[in-house]
Coordinates of C-alpha atoms and ligand atoms in Angstrom, one line a residue:
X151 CA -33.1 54.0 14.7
X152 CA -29.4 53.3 14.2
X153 CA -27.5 56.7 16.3
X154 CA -24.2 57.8 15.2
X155 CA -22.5 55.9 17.0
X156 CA -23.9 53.1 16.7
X157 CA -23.1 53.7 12.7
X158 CA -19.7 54.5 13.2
X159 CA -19.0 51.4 15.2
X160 CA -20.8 49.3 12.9
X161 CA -19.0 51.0 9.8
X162 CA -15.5 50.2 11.5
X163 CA -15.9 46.3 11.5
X164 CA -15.2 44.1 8.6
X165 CA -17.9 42.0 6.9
X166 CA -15.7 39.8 5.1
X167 CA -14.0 36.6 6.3
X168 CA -10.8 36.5 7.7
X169 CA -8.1 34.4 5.9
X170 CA -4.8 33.9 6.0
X171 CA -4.0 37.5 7.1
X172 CA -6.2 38.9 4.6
X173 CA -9.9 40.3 4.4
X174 CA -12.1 39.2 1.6
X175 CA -15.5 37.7 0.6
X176 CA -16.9 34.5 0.1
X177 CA -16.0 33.1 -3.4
X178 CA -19.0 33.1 -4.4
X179 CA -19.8 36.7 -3.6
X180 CA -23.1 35.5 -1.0
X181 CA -23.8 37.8 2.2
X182 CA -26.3 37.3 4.6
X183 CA -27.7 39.7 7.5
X184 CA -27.3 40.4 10.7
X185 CA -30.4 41.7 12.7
X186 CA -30.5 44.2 15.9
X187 CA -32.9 41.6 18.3
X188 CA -34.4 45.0 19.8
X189 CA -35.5 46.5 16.5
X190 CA -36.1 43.6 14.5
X191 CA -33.4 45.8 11.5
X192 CA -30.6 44.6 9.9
X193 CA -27.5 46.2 10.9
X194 CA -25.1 44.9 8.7
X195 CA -24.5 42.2 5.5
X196 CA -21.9 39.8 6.2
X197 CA -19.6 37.1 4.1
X198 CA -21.7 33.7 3.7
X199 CA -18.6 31.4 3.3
X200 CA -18.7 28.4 1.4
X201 CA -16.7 24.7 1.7
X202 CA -14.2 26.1 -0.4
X203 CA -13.5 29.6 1.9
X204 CA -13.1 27.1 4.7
X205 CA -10.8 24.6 3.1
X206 CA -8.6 27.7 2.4
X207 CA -8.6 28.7 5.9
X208 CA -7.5 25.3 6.8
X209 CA -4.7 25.8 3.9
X210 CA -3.5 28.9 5.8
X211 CA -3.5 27.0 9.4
X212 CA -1.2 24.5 7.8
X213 CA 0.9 26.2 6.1
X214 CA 1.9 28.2 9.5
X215 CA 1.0 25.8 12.0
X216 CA 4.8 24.5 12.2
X217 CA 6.4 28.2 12.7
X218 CA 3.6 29.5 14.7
X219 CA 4.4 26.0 17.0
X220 CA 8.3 27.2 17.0
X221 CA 8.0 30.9 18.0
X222 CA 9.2 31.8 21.3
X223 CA 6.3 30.8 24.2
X224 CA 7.0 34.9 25.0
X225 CA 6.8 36.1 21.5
X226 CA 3.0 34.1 21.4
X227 CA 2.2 35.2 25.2
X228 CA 3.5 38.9 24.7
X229 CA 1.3 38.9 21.1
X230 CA -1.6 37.6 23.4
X231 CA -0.9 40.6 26.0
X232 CA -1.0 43.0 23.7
X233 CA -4.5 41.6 22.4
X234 CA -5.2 41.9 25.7
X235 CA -4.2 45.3 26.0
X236 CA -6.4 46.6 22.8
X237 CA -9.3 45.0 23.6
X238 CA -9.5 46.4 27.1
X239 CA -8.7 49.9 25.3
X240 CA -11.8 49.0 22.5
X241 CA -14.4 48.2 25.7
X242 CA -16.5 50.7 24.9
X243 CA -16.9 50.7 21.2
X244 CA -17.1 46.6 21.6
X245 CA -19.6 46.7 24.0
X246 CA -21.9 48.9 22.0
X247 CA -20.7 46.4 19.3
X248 CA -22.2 43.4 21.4
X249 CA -25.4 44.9 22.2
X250 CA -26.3 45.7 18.8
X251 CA -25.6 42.2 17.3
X252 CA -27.1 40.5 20.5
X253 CA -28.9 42.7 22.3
X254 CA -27.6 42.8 25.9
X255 CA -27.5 45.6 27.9
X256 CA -24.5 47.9 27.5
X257 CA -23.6 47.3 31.1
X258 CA -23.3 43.5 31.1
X259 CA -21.7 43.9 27.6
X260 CA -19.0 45.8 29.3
X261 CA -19.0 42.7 31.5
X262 CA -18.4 40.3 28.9
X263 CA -15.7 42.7 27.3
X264 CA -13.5 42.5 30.4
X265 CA -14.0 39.0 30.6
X266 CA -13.2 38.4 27.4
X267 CA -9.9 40.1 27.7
X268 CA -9.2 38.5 30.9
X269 CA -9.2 35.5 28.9
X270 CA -6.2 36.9 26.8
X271 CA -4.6 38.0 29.9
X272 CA -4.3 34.4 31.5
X273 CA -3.5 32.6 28.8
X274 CA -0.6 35.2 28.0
X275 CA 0.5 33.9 31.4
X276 CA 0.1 30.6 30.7
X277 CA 2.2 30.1 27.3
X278 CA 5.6 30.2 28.8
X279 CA 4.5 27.5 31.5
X280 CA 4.4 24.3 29.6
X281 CA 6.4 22.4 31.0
X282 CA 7.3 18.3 31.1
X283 CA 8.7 16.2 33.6
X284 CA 11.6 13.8 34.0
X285 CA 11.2 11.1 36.7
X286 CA 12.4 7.9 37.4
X287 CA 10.6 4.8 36.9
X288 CA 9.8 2.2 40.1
X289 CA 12.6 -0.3 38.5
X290 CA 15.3 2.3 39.2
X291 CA 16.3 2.0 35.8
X292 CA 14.2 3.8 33.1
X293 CA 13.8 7.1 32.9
X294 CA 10.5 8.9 31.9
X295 CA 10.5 12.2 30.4
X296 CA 7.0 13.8 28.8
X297 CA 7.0 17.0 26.7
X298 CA 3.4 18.8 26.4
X299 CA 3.0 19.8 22.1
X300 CA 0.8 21.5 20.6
X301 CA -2.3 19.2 19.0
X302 CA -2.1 21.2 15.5
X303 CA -4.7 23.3 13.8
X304 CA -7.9 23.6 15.5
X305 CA -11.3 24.6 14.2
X306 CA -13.6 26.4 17.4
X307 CA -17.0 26.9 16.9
X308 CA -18.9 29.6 19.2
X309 CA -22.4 30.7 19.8
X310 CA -24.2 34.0 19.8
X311 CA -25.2 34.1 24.1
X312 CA -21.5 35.6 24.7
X313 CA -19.8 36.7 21.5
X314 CA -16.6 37.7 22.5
X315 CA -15.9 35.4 25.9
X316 CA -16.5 32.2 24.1
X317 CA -14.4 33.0 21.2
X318 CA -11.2 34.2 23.3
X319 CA -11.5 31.7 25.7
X320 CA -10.9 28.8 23.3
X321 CA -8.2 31.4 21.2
X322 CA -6.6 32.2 23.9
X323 CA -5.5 28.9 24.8
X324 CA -5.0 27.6 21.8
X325 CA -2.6 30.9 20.5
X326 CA -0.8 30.0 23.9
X327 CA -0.3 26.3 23.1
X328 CA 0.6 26.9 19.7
X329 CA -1.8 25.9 17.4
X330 CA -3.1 27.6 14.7
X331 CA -7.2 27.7 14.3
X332 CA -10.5 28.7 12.3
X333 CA -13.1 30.6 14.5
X334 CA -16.8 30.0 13.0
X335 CA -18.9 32.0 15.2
X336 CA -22.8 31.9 15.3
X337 CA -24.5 33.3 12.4
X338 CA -27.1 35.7 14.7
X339 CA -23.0 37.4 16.2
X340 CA -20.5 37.5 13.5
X341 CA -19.7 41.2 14.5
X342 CA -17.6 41.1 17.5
X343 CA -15.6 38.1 16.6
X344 CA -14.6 40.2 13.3
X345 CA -13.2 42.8 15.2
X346 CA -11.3 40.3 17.4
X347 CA -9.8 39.1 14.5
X348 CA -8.7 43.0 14.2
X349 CA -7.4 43.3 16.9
X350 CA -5.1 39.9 16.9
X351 CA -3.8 41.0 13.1
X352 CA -2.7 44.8 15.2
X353 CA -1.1 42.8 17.7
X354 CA 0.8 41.2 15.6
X355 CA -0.6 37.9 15.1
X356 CA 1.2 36.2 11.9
X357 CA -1.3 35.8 9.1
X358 CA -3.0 31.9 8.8
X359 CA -2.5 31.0 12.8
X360 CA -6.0 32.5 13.1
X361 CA -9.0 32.6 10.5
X362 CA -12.5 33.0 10.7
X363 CA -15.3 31.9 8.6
X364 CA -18.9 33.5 9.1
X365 CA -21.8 31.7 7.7
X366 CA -25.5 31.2 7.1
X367 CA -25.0 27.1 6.8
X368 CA -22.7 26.1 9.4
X369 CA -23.3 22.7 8.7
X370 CA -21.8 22.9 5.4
X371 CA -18.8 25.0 5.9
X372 CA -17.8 23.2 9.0
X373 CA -18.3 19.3 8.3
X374 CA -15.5 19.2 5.4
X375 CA -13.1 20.8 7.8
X376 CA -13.9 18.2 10.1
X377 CA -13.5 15.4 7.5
X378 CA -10.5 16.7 6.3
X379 CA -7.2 14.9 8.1
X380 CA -5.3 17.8 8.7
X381 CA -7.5 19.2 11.3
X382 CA -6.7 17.8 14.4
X383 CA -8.8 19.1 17.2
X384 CA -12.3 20.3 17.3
X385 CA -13.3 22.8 20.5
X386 CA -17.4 23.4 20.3
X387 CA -19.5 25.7 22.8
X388 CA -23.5 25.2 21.9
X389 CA -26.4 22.8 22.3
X390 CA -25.7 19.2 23.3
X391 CA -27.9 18.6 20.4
X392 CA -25.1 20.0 18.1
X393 CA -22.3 19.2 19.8
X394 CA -23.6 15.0 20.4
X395 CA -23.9 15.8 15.8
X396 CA -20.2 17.1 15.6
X397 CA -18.6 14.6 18.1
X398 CA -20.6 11.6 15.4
X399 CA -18.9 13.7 12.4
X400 CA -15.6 13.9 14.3
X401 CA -15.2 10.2 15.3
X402 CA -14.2 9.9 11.4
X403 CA -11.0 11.4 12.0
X404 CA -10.7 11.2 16.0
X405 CA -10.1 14.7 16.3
X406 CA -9.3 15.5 20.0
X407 CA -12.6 17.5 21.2
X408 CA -13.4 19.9 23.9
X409 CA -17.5 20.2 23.8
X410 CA -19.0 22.6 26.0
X411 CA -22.5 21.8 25.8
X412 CA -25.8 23.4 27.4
X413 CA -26.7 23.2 30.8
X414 CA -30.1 22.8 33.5
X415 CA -28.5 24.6 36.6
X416 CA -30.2 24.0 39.7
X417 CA -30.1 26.3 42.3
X418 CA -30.8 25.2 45.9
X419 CA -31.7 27.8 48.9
X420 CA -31.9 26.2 52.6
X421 CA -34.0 27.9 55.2
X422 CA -30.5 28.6 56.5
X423 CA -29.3 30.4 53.7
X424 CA -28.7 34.4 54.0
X425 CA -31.7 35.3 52.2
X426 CA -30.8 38.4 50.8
X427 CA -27.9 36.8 49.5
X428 CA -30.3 34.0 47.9
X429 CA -32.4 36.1 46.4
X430 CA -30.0 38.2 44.7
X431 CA -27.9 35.6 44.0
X432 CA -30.9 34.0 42.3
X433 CA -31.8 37.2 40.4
X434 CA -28.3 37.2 39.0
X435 CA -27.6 33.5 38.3
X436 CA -31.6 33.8 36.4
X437 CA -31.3 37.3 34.9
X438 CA -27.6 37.0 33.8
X439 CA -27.8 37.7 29.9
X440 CA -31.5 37.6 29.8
X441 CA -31.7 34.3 31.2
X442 CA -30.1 33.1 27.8
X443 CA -26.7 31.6 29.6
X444 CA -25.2 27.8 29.7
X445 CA -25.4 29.2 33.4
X446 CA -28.2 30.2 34.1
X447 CA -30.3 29.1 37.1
X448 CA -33.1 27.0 35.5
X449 CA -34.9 25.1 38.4
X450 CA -35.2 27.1 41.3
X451 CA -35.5 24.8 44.6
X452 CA -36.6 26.4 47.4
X453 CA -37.2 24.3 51.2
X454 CA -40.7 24.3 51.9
X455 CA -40.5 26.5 54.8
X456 CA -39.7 29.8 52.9
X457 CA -40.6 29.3 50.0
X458 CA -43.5 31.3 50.2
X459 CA -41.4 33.9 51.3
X460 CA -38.6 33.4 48.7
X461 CA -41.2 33.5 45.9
X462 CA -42.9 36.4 47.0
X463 CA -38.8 38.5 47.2
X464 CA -37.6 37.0 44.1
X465 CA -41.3 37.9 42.3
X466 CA -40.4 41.7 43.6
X467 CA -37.3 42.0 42.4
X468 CA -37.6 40.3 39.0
X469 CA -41.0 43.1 38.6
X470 CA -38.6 45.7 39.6
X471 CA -36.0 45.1 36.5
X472 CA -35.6 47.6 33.9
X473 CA -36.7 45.8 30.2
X474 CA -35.6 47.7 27.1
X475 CA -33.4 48.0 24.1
X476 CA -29.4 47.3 25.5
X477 CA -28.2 50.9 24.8
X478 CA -30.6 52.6 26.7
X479 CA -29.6 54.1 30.6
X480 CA -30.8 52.0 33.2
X481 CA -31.9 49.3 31.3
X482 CA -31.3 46.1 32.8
X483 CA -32.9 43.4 30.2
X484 CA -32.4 43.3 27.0
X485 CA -34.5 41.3 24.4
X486 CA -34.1 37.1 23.6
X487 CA -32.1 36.6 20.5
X488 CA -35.2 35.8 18.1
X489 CA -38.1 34.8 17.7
X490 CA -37.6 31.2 18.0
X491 CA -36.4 32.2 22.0
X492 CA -39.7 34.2 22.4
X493 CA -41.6 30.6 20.9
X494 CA -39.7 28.5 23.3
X495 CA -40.8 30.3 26.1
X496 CA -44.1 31.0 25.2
X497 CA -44.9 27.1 24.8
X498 CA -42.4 26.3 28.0
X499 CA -45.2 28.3 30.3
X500 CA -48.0 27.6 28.3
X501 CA -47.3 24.0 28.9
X502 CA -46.2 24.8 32.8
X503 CA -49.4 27.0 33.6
X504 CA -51.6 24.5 31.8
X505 CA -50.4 21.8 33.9
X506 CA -51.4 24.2 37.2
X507 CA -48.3 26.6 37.7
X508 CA -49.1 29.8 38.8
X509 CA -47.3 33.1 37.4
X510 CA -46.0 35.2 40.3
X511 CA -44.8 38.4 38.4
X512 CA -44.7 38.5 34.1
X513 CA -45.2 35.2 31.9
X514 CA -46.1 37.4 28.9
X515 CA -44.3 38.5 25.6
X516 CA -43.8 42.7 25.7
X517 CA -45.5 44.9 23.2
X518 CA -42.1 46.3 21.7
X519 CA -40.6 46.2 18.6
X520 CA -38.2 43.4 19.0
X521 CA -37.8 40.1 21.0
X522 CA -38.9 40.8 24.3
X523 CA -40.1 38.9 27.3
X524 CA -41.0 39.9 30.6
X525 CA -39.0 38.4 33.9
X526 CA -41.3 35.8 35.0
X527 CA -41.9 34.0 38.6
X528 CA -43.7 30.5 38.5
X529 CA -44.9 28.8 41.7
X530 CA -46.3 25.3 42.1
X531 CA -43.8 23.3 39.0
X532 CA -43.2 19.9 38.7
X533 CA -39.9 18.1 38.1
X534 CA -41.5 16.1 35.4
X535 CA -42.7 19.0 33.6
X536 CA -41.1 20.2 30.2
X537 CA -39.9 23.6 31.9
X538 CA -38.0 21.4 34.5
X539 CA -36.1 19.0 32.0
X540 CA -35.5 21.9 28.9
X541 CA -33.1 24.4 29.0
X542 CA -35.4 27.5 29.4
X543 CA -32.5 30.2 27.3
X544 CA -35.2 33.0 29.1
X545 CA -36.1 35.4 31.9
X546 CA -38.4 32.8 33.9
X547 CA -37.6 31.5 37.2
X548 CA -39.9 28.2 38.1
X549 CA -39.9 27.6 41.4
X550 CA -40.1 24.3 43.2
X551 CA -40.3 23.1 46.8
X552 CA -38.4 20.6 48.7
X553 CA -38.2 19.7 52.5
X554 CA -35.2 17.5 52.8
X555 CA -31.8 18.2 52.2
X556 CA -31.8 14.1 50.6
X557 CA -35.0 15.6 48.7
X558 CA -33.5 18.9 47.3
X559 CA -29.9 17.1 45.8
X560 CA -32.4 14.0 44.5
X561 CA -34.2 16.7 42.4
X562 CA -31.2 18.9 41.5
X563 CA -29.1 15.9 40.2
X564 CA -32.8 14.8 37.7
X565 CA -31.4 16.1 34.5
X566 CA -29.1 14.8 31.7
X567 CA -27.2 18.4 32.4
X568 CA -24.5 18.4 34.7
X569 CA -22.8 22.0 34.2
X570 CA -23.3 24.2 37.4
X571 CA -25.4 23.8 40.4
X572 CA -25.8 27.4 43.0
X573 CA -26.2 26.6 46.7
X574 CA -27.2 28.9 49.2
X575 CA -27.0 28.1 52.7
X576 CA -24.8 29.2 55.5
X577 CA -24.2 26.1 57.1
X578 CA -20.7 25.2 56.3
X579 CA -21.2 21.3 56.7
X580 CA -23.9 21.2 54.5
X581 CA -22.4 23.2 51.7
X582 CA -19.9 21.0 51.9
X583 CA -21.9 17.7 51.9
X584 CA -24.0 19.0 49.1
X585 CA -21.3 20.3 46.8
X586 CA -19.6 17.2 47.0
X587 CA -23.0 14.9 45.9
X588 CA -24.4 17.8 43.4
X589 CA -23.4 16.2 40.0
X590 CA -22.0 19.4 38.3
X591 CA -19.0 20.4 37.1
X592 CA -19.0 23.8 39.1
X593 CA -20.5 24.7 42.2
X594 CA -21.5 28.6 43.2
X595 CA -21.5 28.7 46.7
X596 CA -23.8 31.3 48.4
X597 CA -23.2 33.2 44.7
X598 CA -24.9 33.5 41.4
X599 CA -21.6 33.7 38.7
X600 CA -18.9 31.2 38.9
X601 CA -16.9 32.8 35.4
X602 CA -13.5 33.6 36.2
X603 CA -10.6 33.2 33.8
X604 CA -8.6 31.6 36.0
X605 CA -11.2 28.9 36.7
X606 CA -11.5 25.5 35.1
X607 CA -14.9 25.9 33.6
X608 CA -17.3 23.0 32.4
X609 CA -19.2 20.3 32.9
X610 CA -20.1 16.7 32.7
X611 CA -22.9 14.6 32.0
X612 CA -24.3 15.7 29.2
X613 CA -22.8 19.4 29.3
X614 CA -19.5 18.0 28.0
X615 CA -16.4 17.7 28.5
X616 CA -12.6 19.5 28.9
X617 CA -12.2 22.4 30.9
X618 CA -11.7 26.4 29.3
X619 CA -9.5 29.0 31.7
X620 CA -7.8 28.1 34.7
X621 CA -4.7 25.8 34.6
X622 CA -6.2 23.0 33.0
X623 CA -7.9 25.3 30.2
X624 CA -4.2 25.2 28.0
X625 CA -4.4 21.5 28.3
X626 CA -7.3 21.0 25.5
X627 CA -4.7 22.0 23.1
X628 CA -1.3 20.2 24.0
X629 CA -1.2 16.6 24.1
X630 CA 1.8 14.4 26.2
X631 CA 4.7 13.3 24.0
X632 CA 6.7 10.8 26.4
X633 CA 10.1 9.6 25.7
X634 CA 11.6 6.5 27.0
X635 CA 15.0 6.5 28.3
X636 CA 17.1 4.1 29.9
X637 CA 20.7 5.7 30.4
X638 CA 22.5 3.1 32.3
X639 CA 22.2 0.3 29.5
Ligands
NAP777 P1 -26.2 26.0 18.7 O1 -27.4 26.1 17.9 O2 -25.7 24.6 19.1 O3 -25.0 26.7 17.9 C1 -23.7 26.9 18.4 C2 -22.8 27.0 17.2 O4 -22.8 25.9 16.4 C3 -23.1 28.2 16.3 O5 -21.9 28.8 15.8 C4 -23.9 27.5 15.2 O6 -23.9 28.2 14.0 C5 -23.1 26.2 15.1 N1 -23.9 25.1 14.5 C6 -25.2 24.9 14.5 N2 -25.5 23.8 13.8 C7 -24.3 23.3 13.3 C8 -23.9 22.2 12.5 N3 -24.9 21.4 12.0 N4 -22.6 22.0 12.2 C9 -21.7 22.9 12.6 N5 -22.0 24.0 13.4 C10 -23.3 24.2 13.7 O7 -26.2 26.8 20.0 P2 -26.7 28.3 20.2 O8 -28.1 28.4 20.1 O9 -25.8 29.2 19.4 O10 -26.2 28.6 21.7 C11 -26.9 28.2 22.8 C12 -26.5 26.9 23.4 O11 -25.1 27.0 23.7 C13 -27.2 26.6 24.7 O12 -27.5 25.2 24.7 C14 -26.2 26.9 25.7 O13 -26.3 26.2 26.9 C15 -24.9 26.6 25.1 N6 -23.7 27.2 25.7 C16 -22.9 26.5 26.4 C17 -21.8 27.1 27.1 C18 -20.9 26.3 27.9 O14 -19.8 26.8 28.2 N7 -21.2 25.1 28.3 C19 -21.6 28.5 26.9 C20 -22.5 29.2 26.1 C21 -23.6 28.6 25.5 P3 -25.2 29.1 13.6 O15 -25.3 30.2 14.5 O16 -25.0 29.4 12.1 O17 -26.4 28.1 13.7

């Protein structure tokens, strides 16, 4: 099943943990595998780390962290560029990469390449622009001035939706800032973040300012690291299940946290909207990695007076998708990640259809050989409803109805999420009085994506906290050193 080049670009990553500049196993020797989600095969063994692999990666931050802190803002942005530089150059072979480990299409893992990179890119940027001020204080005689550190090493845990973008965009910052860090990525994607770690040590990274730990038991590699006093900052992207379990174990220590949790994104179309623009919008915002994105729209909402309409374009559209394994031409949806995903959304429209939702188009698993489901329109949901309160991770768009703009935010806003909300309408004073009452922390606006580098991305509620690209993104990893002055005493 495996082609040659799918061998030879498995062959050319590491298996082995990454520590302080060197490869090597776990100390204990253990491995575990890593499966293709379209075949159901394991594609390669990989280093099962233990407590004691991870304490020595937090050894090796340490023992840099004060030089790696002190080297030129330049010398750290230019050894970002050049990341930057090879990874762009590696697209292809780290897009095939991606697919196999997580079974996106080839296309989209492209995607996820460049945006990955981008990542690198900004941040390069960014290093040489932390700056302080120096003002003078209302009495006219103090001075204030504020330096912007870095917060020290940094352990950043990722998961398996986007395996590349999620690790650089906490690295990237964090390189830029100064700090030195452990990656753990998800067990189901250890792959591409190995031959991240590749590409850093070509570009000259020193060895010990990053590490990575794979494992099988995240639990127990990661929770001494966050007991131990010399980490000082914890950035997590996941479940809100995990992360609320990590910010309990980090409260020990106070370790500064960035949590970007999982998300319940409403998307709203008006009957003034552009309608091709909704509909493709909405394929996009759904279909985006499968449906399994923090992103993704979850709760479709839809005024009552084309939503017949709506159903009927969107049901087309999602029938007319290409579903196959990632590395095949054309295809356009790859399969969930396991077989947990395929559970989930079996007993999410089980539970819907039971209840009296109707299935436009799909709302059945495919007869293949690995985890796939078919895109699926549901009509007739209910806010209350297990589909409309869970965060679906799958290709089904459920569909609701509103008929008052008061109506439509009042639903969109009914969820402990709070990450992104998509708004289609082309009536500029509505967007605008709806963006500003949607409880998000992003907004598309008559578009399905909002991932941009250079934006501030997260959310509130219970989708976290702290913001990764744009600006503010550096931030997470510098805290405010203020010194008092009074010169004229
Ligand atoms: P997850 O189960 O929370 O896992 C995320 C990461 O945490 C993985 O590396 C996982 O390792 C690790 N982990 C799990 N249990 C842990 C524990 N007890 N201690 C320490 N680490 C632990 O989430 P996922 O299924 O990988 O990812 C999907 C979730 O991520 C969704 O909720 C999605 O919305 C969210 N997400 C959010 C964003 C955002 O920016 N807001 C972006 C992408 C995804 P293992 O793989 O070994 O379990």
């Amino acid at each position: 099943m495996v082609n040659i080049d799918e061998k030879s670009v498995l062959d050319s990553v590491a298996k082995t943990l990454f520590i302080g500049g060197k490869w090597r196993s776990a100390s204990n020797g253990a491995v575990f595998k890593v499966e293709d989600p379209s075949t159901r095969l394991t594609i390669a063994e990989v280093a099962d780390a233990t407590a004691k692999d991870a304490s020595d990666a937090l050894d090796a931050c340490v023992s840099v962290q004060n030089s790696w802190a002190n080297t030129p803002p330049r010398v750290r942005g230019e050894i970002l560029r050049r990341a930057f530089e090879l990874i762009v150059a590696r697209s292809d072979e780290l897009a095939l990469l991606m697919t196999l480990e997580m079974g996106k299409p080839v296309a989209e893992s492209k995607g996820e390449v460049a945006y990955a990179a981008e990542f690198f890119r900004w941040f390069s940027e960014e290093a040489v622009r932390i700056n302080g001020d120096y003002y003078t204080a209302p009495d006219g005689n103090a001075r204030v001035m504020t330096l912007r550190q870095p917060v020290g090493p940094s352990l950043l845990i990722t998961p398996w939706n986007f395996p590349l973008a999620m690790g650089t965009r906490k690295i990237g910052p964090a390189l830029a800032a100064g700090c030195t860090v452990i990656v753990k990525p998800a067990e189901q994607t250890p792959l591409c973040m190995a031959a991240l770690m590749s590409i850093l040590e070509e570009a000259g990274l020193p060895p010990g300012v990053v590490n990575m730990i794979t494992s099988s038991d995240p639990g127990a590699v990661t929770a001494p690291l966050i007991g131990d006093s010399r980490l000082r900052k914890l950035s997590f992207t996941g479940s809100t299940e995990v992360g609320k379990l990590l910010m309990s174990q980090a409260s020990g220590g106070l370790l500064r946290l960035s949590m970007e949790l999982g998300g319940n994104a409403p998307l709203l179309v008006f009957a003034d909207s552009d309608l091709d623009k909704a509909v493709n919008g909405a394929v996009f915002a759904k279909m985006r990695n499968m449906g399994e994105a923090c992103t993704s729209a979850n709760r479709i909402f839809v005024e009552s007076s084309i939503v017949e309409e709506f159903s009927q374009r969107l049901a087309t559209a999602m029938s007319d998708l290409k579903v196959g394994r990632g590395t095949q031409d054309g295809v356009q949806v790859g399969p969930l990640i396991d077989q947990p995903a395929i559970d989930k959304v079996t007993s999410l429209i089980d539970d819907a259809t039971s209840k009296g939702a109707r299935v436009v188009t799909g709302g059945s698993k495919l007869d293949m050989s690995g985890y796939f489901y078919s895109p699926t329109v549901l009509v007739g949901v209910e806010s209350t409803w297990r589909i409309a309160q869970e965060e679906i991770f799958g290709p089904i768009a459920p569909i609701y109805s509103f008929s008052s703009e008061d109506e439509a935010i009042a639903m969109a806003n009914n969820t402990n999420y709070g990450l992104v909300a998509y708004l289609f309408t082309e009536n500029l004073n509505r967007a605008l009085r709806v963006t500003e009452k949607l409880e998000t922390g992003m907004i598309g606006l008559n578009q399905g994506l909002v991932s941009n580098a250079a934006a501030p991305f997260g959310g509130v509620k219970q989708s976290g906290f702290g913001r990764e690209g744009g600006f503010e993104g550096i931030n997470e990893y510098l805290y405010i050193k203020y010194i008092a002055i009074n010169h004229k005493s």
